[in-house]
Short mmCIF file of C-alpha atoms and ligand atoms in Angstrom, two decimals:
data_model
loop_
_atom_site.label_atom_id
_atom_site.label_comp_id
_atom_site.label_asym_id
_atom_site.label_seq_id
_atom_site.Cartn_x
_atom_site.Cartn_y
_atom_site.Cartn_z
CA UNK A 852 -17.44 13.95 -3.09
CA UNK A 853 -16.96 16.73 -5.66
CA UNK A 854 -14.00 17.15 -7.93
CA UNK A 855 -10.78 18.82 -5.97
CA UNK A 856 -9.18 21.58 -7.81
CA UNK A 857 -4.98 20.88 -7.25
CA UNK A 858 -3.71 23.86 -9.53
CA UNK A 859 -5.37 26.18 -11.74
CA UNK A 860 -6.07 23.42 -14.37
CA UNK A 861 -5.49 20.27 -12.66
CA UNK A 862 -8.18 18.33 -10.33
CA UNK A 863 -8.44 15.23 -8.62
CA UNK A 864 -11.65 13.23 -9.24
CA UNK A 865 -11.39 10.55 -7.25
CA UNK A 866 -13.76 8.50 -5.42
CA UNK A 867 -14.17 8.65 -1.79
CA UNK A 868 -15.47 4.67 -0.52
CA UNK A 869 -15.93 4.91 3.28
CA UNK A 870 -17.34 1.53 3.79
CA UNK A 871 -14.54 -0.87 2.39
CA UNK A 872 -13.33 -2.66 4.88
CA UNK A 873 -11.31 -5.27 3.59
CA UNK A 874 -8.70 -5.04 0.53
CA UNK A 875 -7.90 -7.88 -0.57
CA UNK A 876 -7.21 -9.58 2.75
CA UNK A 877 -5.91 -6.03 4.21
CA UNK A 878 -8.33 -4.64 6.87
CA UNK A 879 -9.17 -1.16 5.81
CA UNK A 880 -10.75 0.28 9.06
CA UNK A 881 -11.01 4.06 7.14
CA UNK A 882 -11.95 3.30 4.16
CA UNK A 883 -10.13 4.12 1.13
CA UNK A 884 -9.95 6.34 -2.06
CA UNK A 885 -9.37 5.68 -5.65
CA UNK A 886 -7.88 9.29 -6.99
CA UNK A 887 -8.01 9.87 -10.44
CA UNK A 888 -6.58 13.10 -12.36
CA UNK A 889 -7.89 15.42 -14.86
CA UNK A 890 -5.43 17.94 -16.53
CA UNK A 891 -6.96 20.78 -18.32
CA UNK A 892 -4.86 21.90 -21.51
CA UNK A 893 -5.07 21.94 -25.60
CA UNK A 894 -5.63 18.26 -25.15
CA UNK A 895 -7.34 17.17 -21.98
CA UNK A 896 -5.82 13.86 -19.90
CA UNK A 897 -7.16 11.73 -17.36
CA UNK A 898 -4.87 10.12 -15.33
CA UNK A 899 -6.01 6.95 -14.09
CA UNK A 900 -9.77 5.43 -13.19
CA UNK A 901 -11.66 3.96 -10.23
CA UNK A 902 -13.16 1.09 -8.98
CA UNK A 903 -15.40 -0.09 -11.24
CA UNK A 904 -18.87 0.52 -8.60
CA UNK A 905 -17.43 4.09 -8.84
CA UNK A 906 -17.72 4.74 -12.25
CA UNK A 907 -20.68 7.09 -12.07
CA UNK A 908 -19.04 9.55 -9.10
CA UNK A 909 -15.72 9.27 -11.63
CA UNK A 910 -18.39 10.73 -14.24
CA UNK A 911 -20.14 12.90 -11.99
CA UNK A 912 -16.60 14.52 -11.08
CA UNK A 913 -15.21 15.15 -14.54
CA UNK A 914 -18.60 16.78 -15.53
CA UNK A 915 -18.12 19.16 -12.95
CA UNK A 916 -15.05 20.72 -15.00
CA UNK A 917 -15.53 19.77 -18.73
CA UNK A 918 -17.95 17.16 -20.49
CA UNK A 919 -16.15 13.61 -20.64
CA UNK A 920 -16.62 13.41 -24.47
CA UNK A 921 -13.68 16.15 -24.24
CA UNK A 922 -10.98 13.95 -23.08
CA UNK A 923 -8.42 13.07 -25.94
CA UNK A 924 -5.66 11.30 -23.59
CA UNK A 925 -6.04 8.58 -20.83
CA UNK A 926 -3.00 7.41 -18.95
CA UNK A 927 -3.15 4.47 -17.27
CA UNK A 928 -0.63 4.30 -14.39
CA UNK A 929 -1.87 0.99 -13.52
CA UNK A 930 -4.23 -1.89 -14.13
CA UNK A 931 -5.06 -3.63 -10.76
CA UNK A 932 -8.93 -2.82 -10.98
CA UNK A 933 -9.37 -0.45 -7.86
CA UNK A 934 -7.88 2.25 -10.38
CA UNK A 935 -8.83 0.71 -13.82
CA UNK A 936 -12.09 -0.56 -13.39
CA UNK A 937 -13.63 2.37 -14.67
CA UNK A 938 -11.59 2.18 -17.82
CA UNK A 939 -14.34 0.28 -20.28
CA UNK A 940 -16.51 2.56 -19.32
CA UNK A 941 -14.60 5.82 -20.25
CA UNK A 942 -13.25 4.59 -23.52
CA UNK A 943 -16.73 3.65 -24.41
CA UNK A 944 -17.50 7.63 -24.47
CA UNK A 945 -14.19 8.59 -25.95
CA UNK A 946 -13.21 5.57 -28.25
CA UNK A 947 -10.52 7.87 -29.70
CA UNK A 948 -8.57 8.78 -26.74
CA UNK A 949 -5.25 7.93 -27.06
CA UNK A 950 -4.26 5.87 -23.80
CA UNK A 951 -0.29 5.79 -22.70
CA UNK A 952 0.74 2.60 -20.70
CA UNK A 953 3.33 0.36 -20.71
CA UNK A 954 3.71 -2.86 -22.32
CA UNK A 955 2.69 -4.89 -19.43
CA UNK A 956 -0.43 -2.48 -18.91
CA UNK A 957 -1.71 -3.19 -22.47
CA UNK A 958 -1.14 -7.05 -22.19
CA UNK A 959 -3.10 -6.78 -18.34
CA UNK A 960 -5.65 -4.98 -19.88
CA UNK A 961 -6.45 -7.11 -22.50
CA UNK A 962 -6.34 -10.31 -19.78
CA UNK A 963 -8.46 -8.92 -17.27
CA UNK A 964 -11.13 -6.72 -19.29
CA UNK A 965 -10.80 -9.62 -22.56
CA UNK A 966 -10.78 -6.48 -24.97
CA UNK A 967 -8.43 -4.97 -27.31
CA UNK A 968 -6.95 -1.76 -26.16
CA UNK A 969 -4.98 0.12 -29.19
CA UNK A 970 -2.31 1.89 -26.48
CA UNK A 971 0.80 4.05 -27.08
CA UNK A 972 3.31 2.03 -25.44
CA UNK A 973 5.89 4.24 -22.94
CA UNK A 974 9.08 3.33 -22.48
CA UNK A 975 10.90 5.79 -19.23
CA UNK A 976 11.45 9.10 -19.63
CA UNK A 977 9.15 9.10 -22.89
CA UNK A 978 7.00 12.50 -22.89
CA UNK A 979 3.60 13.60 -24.07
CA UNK A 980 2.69 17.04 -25.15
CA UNK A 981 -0.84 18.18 -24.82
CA UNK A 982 -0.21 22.50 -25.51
CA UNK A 983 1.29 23.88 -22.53
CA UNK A 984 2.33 20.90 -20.48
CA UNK A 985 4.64 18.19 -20.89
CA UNK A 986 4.15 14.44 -19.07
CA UNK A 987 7.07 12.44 -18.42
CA UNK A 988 6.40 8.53 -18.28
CA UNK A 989 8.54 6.68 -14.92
CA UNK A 990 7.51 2.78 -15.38
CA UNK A 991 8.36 1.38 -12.01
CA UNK A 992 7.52 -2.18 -12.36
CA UNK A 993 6.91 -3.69 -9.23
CA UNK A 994 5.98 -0.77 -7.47
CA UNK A 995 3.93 -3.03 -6.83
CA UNK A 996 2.91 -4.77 -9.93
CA UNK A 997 4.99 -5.17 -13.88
CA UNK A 998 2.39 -2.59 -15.11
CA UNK A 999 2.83 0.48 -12.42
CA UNK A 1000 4.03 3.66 -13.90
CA UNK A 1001 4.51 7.07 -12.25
CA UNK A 1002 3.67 10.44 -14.56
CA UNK A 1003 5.35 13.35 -13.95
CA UNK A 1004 4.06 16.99 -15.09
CA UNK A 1005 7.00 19.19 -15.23
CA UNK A 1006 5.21 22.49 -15.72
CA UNK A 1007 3.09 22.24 -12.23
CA UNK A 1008 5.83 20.20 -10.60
CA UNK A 1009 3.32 17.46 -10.25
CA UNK A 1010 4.21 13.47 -9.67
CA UNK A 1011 1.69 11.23 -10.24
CA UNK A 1012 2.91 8.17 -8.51
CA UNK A 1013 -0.19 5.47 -8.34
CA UNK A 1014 0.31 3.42 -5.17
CA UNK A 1015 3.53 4.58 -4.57
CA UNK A 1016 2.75 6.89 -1.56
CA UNK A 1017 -0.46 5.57 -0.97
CA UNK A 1018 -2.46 5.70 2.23
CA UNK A 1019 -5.57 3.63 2.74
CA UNK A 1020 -8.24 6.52 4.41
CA UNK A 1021 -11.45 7.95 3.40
CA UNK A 1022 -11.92 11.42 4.09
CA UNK A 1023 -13.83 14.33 2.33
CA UNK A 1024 -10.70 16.35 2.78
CA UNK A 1025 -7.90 15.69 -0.14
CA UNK A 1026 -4.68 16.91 1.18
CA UNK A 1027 -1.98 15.63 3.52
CA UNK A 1028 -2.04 18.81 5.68
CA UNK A 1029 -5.84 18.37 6.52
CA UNK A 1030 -4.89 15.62 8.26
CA UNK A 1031 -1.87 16.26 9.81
CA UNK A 1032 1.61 13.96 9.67
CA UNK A 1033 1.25 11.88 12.40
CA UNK A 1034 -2.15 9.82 11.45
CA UNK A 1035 -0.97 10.61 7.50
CA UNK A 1036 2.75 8.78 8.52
CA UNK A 1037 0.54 5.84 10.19
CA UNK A 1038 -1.87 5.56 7.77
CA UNK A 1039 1.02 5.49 4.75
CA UNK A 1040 3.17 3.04 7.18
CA UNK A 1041 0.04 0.86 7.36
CA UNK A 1042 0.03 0.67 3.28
CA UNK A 1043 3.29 0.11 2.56
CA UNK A 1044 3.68 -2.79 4.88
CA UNK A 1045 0.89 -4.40 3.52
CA UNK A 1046 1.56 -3.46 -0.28
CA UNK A 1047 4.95 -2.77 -0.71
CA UNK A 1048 6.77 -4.19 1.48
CA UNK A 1049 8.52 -6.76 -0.61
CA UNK A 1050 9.56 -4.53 -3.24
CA UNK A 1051 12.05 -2.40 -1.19
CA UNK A 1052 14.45 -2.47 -4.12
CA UNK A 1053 12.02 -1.27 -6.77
CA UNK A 1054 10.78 1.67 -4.41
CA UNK A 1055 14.75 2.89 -4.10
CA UNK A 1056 14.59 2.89 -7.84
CA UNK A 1057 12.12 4.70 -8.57
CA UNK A 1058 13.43 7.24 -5.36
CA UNK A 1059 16.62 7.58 -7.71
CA UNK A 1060 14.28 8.01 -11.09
CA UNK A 1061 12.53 10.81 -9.54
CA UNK A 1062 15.16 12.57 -7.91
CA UNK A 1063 16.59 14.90 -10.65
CA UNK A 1064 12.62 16.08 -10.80
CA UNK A 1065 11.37 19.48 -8.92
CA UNK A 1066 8.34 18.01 -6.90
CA UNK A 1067 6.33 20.76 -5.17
CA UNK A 1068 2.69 17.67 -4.96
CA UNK A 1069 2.83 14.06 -4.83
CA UNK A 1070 -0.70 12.71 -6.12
CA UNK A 1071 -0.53 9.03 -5.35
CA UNK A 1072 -3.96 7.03 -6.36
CA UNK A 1073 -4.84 6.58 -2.35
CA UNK A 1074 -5.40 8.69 0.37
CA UNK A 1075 -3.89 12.29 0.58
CA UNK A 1076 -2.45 14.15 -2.00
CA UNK A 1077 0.89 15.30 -0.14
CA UNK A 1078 1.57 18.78 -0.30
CA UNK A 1079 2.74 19.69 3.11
CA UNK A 1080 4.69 16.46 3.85
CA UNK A 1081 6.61 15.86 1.02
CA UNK A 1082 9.99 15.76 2.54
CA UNK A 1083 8.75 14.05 5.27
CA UNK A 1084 7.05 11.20 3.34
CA UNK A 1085 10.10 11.32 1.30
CA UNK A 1086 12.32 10.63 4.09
CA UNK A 1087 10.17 7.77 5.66
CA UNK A 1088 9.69 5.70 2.20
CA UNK A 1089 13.65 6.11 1.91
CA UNK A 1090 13.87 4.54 5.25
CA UNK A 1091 11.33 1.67 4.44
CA UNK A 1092 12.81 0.83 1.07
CA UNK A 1093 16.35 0.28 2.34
CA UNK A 1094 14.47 -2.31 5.22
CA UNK A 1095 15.74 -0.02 8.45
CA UNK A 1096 14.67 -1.48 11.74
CA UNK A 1097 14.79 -0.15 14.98
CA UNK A 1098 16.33 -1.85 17.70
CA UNK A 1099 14.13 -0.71 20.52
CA UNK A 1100 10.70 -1.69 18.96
CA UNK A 1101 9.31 -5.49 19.24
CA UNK A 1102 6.25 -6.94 18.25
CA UNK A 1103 4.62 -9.97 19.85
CA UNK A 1104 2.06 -11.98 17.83
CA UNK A 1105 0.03 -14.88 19.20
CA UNK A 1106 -3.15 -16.65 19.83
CA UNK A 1107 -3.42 -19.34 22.47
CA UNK A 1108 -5.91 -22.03 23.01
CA UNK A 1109 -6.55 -22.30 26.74
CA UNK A 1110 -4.81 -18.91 28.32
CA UNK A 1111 -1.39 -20.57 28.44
CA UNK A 1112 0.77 -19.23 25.30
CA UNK A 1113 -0.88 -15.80 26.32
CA UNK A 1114 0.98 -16.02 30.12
CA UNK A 1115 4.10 -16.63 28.06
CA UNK A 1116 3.07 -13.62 25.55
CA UNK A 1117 2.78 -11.83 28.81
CA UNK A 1118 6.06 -13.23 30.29
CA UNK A 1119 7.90 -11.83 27.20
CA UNK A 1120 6.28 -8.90 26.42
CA UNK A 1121 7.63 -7.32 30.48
CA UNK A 1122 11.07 -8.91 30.18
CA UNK A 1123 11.52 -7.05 26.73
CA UNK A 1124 10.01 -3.75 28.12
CA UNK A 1125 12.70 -4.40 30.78
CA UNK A 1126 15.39 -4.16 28.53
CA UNK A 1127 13.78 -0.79 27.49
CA UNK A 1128 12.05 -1.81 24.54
CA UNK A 1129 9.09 -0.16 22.76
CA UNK A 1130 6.96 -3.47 22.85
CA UNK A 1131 3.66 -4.12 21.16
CA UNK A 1132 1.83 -7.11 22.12
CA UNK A 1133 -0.94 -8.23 19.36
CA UNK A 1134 -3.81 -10.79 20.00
CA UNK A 1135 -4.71 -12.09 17.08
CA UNK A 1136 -8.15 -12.80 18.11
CA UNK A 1137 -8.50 -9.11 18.68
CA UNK A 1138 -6.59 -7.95 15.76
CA UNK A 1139 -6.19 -8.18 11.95
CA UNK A 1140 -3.14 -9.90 10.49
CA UNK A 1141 -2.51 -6.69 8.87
CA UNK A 1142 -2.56 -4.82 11.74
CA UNK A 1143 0.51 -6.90 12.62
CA UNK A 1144 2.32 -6.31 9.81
CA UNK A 1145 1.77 -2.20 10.22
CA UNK A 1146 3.10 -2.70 13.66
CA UNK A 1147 6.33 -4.71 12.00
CA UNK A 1148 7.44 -2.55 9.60
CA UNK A 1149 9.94 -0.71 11.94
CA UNK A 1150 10.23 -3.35 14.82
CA UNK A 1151 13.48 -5.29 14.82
CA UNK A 1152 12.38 -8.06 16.64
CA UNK A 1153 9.37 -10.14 16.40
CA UNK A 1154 8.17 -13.05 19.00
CA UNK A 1155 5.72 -15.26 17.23
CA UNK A 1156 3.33 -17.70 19.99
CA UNK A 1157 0.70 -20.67 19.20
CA UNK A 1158 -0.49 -23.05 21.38
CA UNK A 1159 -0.04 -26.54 19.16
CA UNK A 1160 -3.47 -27.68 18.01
CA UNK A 1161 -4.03 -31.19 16.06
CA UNK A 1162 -0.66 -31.17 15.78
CA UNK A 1163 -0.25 -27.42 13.77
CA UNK A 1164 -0.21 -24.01 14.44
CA UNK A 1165 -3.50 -22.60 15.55
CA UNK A 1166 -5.19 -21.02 12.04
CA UNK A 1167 -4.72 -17.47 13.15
CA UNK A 1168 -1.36 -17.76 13.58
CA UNK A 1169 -0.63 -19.63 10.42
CA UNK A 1170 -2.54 -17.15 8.66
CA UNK A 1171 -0.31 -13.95 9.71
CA UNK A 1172 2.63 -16.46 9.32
CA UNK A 1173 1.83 -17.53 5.72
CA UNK A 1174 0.90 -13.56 5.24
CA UNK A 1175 4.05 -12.22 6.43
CA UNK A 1176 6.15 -14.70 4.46
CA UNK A 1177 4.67 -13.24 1.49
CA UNK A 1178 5.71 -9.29 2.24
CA UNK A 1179 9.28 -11.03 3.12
CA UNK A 1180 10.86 -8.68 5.69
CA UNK A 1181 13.84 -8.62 6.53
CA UNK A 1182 16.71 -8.53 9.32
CA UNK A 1183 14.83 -9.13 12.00
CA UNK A 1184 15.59 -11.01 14.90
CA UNK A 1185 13.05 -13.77 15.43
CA UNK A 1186 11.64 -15.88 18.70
CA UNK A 1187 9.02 -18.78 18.55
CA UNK A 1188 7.41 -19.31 21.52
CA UNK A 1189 4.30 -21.89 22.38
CA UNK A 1190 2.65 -24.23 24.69
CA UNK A 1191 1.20 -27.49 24.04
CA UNK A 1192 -0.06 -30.57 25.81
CA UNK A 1193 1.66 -34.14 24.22
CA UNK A 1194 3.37 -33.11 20.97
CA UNK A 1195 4.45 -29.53 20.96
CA UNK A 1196 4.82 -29.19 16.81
CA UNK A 1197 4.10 -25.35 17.06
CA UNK A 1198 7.00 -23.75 18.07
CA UNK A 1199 9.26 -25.65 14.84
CA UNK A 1200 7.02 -24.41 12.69
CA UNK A 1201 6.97 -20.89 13.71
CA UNK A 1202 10.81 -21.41 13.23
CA UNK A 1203 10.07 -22.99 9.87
CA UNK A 1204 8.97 -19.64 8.77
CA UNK A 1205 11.38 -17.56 10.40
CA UNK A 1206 14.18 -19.21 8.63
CA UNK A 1207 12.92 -19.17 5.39
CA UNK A 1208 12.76 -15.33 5.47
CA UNK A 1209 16.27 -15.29 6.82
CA UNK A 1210 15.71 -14.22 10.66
CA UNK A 1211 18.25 -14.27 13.25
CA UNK A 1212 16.62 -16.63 16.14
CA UNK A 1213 16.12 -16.35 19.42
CA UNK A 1214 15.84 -19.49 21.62
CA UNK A 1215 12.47 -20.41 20.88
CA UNK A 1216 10.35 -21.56 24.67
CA UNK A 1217 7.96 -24.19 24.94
CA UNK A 1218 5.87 -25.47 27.39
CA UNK A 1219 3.38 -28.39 28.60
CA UNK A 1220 0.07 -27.55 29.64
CA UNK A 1221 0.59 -24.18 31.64
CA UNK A 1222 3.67 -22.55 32.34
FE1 LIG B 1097 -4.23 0.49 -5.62
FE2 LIG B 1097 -2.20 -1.84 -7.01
O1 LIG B 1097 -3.81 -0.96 -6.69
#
C-alpha cells in the first residue's frame, strides 16, 4: 500500500498485512495494520515502525515522500515488535537520529533487540521542536505495556496514541469514515477486549491527560485513523474504561462432549431471551476464544458450560477460562453450568474462576448423562 497523506506534511506509512490471522493467541479474521508516521518539517520524525517482515514496504513508503537518510528524529511510542521491529533497521540508515522514548522503552529495547540505543528519555508533557511543530510526549504506561507513550502534535491537532484506539483490520483504505462506525465500533470493541481490557484504569488516565488537548485526528498504530468518529470512539473507550455493562446482554460459552451441556446451553440461552435479554450463545468448537471475549465486553452476564472430562474442564473451555481470567473483567454476574457422567468436577471449576475475578453467581446446574 502506498504512503497516506493525513495533512499537508504529515503521512501515514504503515503496513497493510492481510493474511495474519492470529496475534498472539487473538484471532485476527481481517488482518491487521502496523501504522507508522512521518512528519515533514525543519527536522523530519518518524513516529513509530512495523513489523519487522515489513520493513521494506516501511522503506518503500517513506521513499515515496523524502529519502530515509533524511530523518533526524524517531519516536518510539512503543516497543512490542509489531511496531518496533523495523527499528534496527532504520537506525542502521540514520545512526544519528535522535530517538524519544521513555525509560522503560530504552531498557525494552535494549532486552529484546540486545543493542544499545542512545535515547532522549521523555518524561509527560516534555516537548520536541522540529521548526514549525511542536510534539508533546503522554507516557501512558500500561496502555497496554510500561513502555506505551502517546505523541501529540499541537499545530495539526494530531494524537498519536499507539494501541490506544486500535482496531485489528486490513484495508487499503486509511480512515475511519471509509469504513463506516458500525464495523469501525466492532472492530475497535474486538481490540480492546482482547488488549486492553485489564487496564481500564490506565485508559481513564490517559482520557484525563488528553483532555485539555484540541484533537481534530486520532492516529492509533492499528486500523483506521479516526477522523470522522472521534467523539464517538471517544465516548465508547470512556464507557469501556470505567467497566460499564449492560444488563440486557448475556453471553453463553460452552463446549460439550456428547450433545448434553449444549441442550442445557440451549435451555439457558431461551429462558434468558425470555426475560428479554440480548443473548449470544458461543460454541467454542465453532468459535475463537477471542471471539468470546469481543462478545463480553458489554454483556453483564456470562453462563460458562463444560461437560466434565477425566475429571476437568474440557480444554476449550479451560482455555477461554484461563484467557478471560487474564483480561480480568469485571461486575458481571456469573453462572456455571455442565453435565457429566460419575464425578461432575466441571461446574466447581468454572466457579473457581468466576470467583477469583470477583463475579456475582448464579446457581450453577449440573447434570448426569443427559438432561
Ligand atoms: Fe500493537 Fe502492543 O502492540
Amino acid at each position: 500500500m502506498p504512503a497516506v497523506k493525513i495533512r499537508d506534511n504529515v503521512y501515514s506509512v504503515r503496513a497493510v498485512d492481510y493474511d495474519i490471522r492470529v496475534f498472539h493467541g487473538y484471532e485476527t479474521p481481517f488482518g491487521t495494520t502496523y501504522n507508522a508516521y512521518l512528519v515533514i518539517d525543519d527536522k523530519i520524525t518518524l513516529i513509530d515502525f512495523v513489523k519487522e517482515p515489513f520493513t521494506k514496504e516501511l522503506i518503500k513508503n517513506i521513499e515515496e515522500i523524502i529519502p530515509v537518510s533524511k530523518i533526524d528524529c524517531l519516536i518510539v511510542n512503543h516497543i512490542e515488535p509489531d511496531h518496533s521491529g523495523a527499528i534496527c533497521a532504520i537506525s542502521d540508515i540514520v545512526p544519528s537520529a535522535d530517538i524519544y522514548c521513555t525509560m522503560n522503552a530504552q531498557k525494552g529495547l535494549k532486552a529484546y533487540y540486545k543493542r544499545d540505543f542512545d535515547c532522549h528519555i521523555v518524561k509527560p508533557l516534555d516537548t520536541l521542536n522540529t521548526g514549525k511543530y511542536n510534539f508533546t510526549f503522554i507516557p501512558m504506561p500500561m496502555v497496554h505495556w510500561p513502555d506505551s507513550m502517546s505523541t501529540y502534535l499541537a499545530e495539526e491537532k494530531l494524537l498519536f496514541s499507539n494501541d490506544a484506539f486500535g482496531q485489528h483490520i486490513a484495508l487499503k483504505e486509511a480512515f475511519d469514515d471509509e469504513l463506516g462506525l458500525p464495523k469501525l465500533l466492532e472492530r475497535a470493541g474486538d481490540y480492546y477486549a482482547n488488549i486492553v481490557f485489564p487496564f481500564g484504569a490506565q485508559v481513564q488516565k490517559l482520557l484525563s491527560q488528553v483532555s485539555p488537548y484540541p484533537v481534530d485526528m486520532i492516529c492509533p498504530s492499528h486500523g483506521q485513523i479516526l477522523r470522522g468518529f472521534v467523539p464517538e470512539m471517544s465516548e465508547k473507550y470512556k464507557l469501556w474504561s470505567q467497566g460499564s455493562t449492560d444488563p440486557g446482554r448475556a453471553v453463553i460459552v460452552y463446549d460439550t462432549m456428547w450433545g448434553s451441556t449444549e441442550i442445557m446451553a440451549k435451555t439457558l440461552f431461551d429462558e434468558w431471551k425470555n426475560e428479554g435479554r440480548d443473548v449470544e450463545l458461543i460454541d467454542l468448537r465453532k468459535k475463537h476464544i477471542s471471539y468470546a471475549m469481543a462478545k463480553l465486553l458489554e454483556a453483564k452476564y456470562i453462563a460458562v458450560g463444560s461437560s466434565t472430562l477425566n475429571n476437568n474442564l474440557l480444554p476449550s473451555v479451560a482455555a477461554f477460562l484461563t484467557y478471560m481470567k487474564g483480561l480480568r473483567p469485571k461486575d458481571r454476574t456469573a453462572l456455571a453450568f455442565g453435565s457429566y457422567g460419575w464425578s461432575g468436577e466441571s461446574v466447581a471449576q468454572i466457579e473457581e474462576f468466576f470467583k477469583a475475578l470477583g463475579f456475582e453467581l448464579l446457581s450453577s446446574r449440573k447434570t448426569v448423562y443427559r438432561p
